[in-house]
PDB file of C-alpha atoms in Angstrom:
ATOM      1  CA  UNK A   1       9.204   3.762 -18.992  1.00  0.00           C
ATOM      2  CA  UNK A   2       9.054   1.593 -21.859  1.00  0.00           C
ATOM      3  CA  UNK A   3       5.331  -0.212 -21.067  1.00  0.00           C
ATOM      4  CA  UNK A   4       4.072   3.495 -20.311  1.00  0.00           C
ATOM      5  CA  UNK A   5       5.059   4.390 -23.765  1.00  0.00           C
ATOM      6  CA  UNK A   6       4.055   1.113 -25.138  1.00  0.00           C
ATOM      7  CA  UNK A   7       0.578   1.099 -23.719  1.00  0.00           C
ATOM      8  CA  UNK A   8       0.746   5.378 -25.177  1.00  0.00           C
ATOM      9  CA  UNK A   9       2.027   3.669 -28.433  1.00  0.00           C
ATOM     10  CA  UNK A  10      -1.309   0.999 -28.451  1.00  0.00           C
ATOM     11  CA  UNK A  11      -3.502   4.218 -27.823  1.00  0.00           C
ATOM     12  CA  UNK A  12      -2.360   6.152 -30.665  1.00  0.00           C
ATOM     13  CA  UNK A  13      -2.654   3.521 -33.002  1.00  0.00           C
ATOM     14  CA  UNK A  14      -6.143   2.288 -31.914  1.00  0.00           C
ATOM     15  CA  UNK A  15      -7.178   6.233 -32.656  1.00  0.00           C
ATOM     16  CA  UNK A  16      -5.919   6.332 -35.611  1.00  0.00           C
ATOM     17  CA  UNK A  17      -7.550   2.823 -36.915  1.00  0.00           C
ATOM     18  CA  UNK A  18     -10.783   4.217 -35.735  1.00  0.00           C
ATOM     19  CA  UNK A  19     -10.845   7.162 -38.047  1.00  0.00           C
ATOM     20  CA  UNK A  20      -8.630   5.232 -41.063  1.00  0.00           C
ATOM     21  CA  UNK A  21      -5.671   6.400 -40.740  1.00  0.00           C
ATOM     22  CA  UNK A  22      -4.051   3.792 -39.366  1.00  0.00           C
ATOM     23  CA  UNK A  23      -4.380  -0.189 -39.930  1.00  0.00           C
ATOM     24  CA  UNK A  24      -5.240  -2.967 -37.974  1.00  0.00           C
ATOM     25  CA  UNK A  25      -2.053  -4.789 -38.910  1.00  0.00           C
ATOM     26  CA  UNK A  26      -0.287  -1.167 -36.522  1.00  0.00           C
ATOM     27  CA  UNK A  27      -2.724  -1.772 -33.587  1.00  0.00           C
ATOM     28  CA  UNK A  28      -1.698  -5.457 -33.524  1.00  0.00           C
ATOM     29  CA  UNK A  29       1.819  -4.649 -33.447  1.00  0.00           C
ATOM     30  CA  UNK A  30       1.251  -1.965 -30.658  1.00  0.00           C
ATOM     31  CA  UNK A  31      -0.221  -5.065 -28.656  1.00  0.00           C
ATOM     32  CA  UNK A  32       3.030  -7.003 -29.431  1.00  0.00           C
ATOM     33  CA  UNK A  33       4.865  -4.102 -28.607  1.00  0.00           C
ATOM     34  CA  UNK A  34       3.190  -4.031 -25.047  1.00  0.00           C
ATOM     35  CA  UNK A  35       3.374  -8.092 -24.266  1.00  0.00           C
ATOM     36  CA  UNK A  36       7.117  -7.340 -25.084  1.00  0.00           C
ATOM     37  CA  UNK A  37       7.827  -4.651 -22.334  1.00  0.00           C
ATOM     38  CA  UNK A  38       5.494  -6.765 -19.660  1.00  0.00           C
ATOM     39  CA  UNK A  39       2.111  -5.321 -20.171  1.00  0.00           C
ATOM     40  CA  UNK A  40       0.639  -8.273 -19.866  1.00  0.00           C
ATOM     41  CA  UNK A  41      -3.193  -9.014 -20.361  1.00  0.00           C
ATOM     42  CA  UNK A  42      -5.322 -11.858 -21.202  1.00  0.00           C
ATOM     43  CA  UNK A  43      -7.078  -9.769 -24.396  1.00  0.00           C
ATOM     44  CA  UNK A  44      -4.343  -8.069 -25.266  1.00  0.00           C
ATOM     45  CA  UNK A  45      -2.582 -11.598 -25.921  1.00  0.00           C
ATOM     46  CA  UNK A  46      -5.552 -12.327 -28.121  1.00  0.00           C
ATOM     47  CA  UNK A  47      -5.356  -9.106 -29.708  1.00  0.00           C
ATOM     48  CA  UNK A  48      -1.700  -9.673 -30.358  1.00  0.00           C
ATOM     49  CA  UNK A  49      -2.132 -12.836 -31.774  1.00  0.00           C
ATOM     50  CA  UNK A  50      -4.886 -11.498 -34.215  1.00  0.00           C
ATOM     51  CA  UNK A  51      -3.690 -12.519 -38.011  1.00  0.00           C
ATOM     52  CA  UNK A  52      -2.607  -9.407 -39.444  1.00  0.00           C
ATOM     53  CA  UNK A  53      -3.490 -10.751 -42.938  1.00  0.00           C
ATOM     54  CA  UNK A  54      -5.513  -8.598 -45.084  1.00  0.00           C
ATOM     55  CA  UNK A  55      -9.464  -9.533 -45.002  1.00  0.00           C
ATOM     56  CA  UNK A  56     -11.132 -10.373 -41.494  1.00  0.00           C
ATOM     57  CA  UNK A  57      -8.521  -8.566 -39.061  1.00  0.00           C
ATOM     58  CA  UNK A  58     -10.500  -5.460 -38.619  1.00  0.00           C
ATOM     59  CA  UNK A  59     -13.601  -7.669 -37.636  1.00  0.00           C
ATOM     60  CA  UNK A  60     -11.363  -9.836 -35.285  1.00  0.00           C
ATOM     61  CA  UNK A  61     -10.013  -5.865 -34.075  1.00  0.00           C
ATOM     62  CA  UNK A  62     -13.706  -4.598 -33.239  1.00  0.00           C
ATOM     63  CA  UNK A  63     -14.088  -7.689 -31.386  1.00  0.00           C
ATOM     64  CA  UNK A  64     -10.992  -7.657 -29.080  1.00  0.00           C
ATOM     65  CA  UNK A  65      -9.852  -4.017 -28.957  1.00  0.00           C
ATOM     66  CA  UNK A  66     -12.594  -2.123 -26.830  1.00  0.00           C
ATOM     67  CA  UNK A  67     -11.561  -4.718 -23.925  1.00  0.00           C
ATOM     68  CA  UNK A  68      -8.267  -4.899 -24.443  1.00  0.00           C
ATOM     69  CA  UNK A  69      -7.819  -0.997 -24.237  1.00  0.00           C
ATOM     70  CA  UNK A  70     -10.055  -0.719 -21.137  1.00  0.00           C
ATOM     71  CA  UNK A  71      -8.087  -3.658 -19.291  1.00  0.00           C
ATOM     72  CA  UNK A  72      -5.251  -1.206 -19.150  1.00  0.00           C
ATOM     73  CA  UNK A  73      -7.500   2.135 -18.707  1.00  0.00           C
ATOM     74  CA  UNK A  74      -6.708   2.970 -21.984  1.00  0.00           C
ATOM     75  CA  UNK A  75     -10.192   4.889 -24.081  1.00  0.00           C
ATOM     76  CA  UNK A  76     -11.606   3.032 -26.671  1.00  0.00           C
ATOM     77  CA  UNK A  77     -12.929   5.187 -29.555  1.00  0.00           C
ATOM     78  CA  UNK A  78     -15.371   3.884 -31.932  1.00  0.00           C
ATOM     79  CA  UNK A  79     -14.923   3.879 -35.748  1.00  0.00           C
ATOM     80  CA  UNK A  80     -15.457   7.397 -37.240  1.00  0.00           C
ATOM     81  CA  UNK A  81     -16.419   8.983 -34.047  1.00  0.00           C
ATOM     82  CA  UNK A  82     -15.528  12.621 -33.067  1.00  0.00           C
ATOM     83  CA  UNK A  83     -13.724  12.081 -30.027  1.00  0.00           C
ATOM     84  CA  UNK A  84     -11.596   9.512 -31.637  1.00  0.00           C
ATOM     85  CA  UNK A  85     -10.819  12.242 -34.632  1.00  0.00           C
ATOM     86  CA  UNK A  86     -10.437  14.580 -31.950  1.00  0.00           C
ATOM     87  CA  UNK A  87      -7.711  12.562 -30.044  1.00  0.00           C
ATOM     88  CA  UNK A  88      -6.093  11.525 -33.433  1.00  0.00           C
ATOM     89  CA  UNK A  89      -5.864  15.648 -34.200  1.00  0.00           C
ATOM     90  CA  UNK A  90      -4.317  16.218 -30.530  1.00  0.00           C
ATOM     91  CA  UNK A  91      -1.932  13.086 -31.263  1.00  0.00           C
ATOM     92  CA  UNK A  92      -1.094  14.429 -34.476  1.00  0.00           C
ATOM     93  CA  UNK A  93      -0.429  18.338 -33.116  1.00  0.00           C
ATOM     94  CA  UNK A  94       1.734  17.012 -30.379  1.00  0.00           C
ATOM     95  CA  UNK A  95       3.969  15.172 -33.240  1.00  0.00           C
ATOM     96  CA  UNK A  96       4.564  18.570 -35.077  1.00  0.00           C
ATOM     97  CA  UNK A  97       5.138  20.021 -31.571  1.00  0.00           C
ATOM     98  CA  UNK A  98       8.015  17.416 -31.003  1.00  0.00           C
ATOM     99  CA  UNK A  99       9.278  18.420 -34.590  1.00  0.00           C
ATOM    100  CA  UNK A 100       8.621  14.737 -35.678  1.00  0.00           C
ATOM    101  CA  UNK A 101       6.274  16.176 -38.613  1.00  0.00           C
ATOM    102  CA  UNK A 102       6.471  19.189 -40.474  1.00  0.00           C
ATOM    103  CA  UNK A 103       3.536  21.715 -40.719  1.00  0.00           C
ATOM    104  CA  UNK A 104       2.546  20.956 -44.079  1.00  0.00           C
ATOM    105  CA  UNK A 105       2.411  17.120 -43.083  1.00  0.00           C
ATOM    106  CA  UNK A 106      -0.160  17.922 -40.086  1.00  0.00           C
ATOM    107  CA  UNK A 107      -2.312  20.068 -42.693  1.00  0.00           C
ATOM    108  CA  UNK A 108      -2.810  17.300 -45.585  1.00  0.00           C
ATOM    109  CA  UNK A 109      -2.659  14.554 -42.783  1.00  0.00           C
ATOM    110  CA  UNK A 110      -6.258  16.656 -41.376  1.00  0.00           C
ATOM    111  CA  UNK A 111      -7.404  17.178 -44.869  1.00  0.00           C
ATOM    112  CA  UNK A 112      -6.984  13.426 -45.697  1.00  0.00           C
ATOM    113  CA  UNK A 113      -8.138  11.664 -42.794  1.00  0.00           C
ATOM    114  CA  UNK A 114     -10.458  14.416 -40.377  1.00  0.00           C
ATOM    115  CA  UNK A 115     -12.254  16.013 -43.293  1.00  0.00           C
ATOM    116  CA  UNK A 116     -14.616  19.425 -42.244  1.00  0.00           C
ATOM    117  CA  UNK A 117     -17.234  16.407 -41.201  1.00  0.00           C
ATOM    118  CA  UNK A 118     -15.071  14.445 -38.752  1.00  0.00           C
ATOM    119  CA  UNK A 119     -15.024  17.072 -36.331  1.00  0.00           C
ATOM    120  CA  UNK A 120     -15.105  20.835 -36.539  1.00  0.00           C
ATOM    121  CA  UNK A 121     -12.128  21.373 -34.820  1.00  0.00           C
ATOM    122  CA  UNK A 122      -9.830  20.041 -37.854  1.00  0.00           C
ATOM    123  CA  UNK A 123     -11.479  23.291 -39.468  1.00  0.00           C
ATOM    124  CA  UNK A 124      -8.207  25.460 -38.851  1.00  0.00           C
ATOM    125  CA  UNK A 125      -5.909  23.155 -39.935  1.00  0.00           C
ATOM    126  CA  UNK A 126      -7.926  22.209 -43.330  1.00  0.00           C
ATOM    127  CA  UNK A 127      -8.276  25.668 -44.408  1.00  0.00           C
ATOM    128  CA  UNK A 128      -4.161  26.198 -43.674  1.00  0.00           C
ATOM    129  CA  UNK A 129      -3.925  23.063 -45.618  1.00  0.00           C
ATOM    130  CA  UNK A 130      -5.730  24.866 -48.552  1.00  0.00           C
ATOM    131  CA  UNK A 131      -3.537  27.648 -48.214  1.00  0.00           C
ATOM    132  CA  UNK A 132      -0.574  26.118 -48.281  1.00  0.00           C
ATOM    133  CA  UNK A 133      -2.238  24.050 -51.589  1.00  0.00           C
ATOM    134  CA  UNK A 134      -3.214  28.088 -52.918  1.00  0.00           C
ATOM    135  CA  UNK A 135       0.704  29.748 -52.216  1.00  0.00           C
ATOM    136  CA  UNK A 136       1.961  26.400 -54.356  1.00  0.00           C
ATOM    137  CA  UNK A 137      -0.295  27.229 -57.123  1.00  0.00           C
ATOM    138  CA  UNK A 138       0.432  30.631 -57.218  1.00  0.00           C
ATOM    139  CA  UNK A 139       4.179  30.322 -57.072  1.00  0.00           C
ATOM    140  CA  UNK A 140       4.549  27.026 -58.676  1.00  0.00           C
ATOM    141  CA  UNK A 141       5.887  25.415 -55.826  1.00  0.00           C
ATOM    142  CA  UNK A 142       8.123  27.464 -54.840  1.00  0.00           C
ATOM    143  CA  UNK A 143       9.350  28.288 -50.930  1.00  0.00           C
ATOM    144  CA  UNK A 144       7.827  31.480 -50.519  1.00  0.00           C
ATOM    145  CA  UNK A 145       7.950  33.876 -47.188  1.00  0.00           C
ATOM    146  CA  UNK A 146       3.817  32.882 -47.398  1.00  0.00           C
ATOM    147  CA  UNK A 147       4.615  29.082 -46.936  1.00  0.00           C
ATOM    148  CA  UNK A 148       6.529  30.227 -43.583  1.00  0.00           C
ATOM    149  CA  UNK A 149       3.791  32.449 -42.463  1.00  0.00           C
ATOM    150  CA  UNK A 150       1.282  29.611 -42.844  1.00  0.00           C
ATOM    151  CA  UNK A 151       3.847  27.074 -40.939  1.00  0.00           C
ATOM    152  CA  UNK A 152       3.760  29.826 -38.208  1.00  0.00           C
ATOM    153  CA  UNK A 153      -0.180  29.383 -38.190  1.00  0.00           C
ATOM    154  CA  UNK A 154       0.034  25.848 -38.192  1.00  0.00           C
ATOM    155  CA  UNK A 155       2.042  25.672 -34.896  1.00  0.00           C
ATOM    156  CA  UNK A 156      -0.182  28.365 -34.009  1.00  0.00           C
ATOM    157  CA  UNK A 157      -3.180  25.800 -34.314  1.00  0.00           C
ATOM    158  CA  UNK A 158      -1.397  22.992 -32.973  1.00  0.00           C
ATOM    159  CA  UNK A 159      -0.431  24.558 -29.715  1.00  0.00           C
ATOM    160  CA  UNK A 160      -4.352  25.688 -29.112  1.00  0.00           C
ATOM    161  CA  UNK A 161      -5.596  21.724 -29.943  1.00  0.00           C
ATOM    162  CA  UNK A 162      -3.437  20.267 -27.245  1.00  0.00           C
ATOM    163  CA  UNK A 163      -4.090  22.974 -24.876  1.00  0.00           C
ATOM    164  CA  UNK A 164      -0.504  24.635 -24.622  1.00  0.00           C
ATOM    165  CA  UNK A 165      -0.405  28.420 -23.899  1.00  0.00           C
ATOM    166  CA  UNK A 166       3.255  29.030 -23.225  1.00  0.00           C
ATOM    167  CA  UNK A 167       3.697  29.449 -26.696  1.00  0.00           C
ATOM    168  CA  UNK A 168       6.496  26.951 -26.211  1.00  0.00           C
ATOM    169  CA  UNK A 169       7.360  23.680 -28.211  1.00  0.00           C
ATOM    170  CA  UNK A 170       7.807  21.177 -25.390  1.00  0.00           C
TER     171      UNK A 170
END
């Protein structure tokens, strides 16, 4: 369903502009993205046609965004809240789920962008992050059987954020 998975696409990057991992110039495009497979609003035109020049977009963004998200019962999260790092962590874990990152990219992505402040359930993933950061020290970056343990842990952790208990990846 491609305006399903635009509209999914428009979520995921208004999460991840809220917390700074993503730009304003990616949530624009998502709002292209949804005009283009016939999700069709009157804010999200104006969101769309936001100037994705560097400078005022992000002010133009608060402005537009919170409607533009609920006009298609999508959740607006505000800047550097905890359910918005929250969602970005769940977004992020189902990635690694779907093999489209690697463990080690989930860990630094949580170190960089959740921090221990943005919410305490990035805690897992931070201190896996450091380990991964302590087994390169030690064997100067070297694949060790300790890198695959902690990949094991991060799938581990990634599974219990989104909820899955089968154990499974799908």
């Amino acid at each position: 369903m491609p305006g399903h998975d635009a509209l999914a696409r428009l979520q995921g990057a208004a999460v991840f502009w809220s917390i700074g991992s993503g730009s304003a110039a990616q949530v624009i495009e998502a709002a292209c993205d949804c005009l283009t497979a016939g999700m069709d609003s009157p804010t999200l035109r104006i969101l769309a046609g936001i100037s994705p020049v560097k400078g005022n977009e992000s002010d133009e963004l608060r402005r537009w965004l919170d409607v533009a998200l609920a006009e298609h019962s999508l959740t607006y999260h505000q800047e550097g809240s905890h359910e918005g790092a929250e969602e970005a962590l769940r977004i992020m874990a189902r990635r690694l789920l779907a093999e489209t990152i690697a463990p080690r990219d989930l860990t630094s992505w949580a170190y960089s962008f959740i921090t221990y402040e943005g919410t305490p359930r990035a805690a897992e993933l931070i201190a896996l992050d450091n380990a991964y950061e302590y087994v390169d020290a030690v064997h100067d970056g070297n694949l060790y059987t300790a890198s695959v343990d902690i990949d094991a842990d991060v799938i581990a952790e990634a599974r219990r954020l989104v909820g899955d208990t089968t154990g499974e990846n799908s």
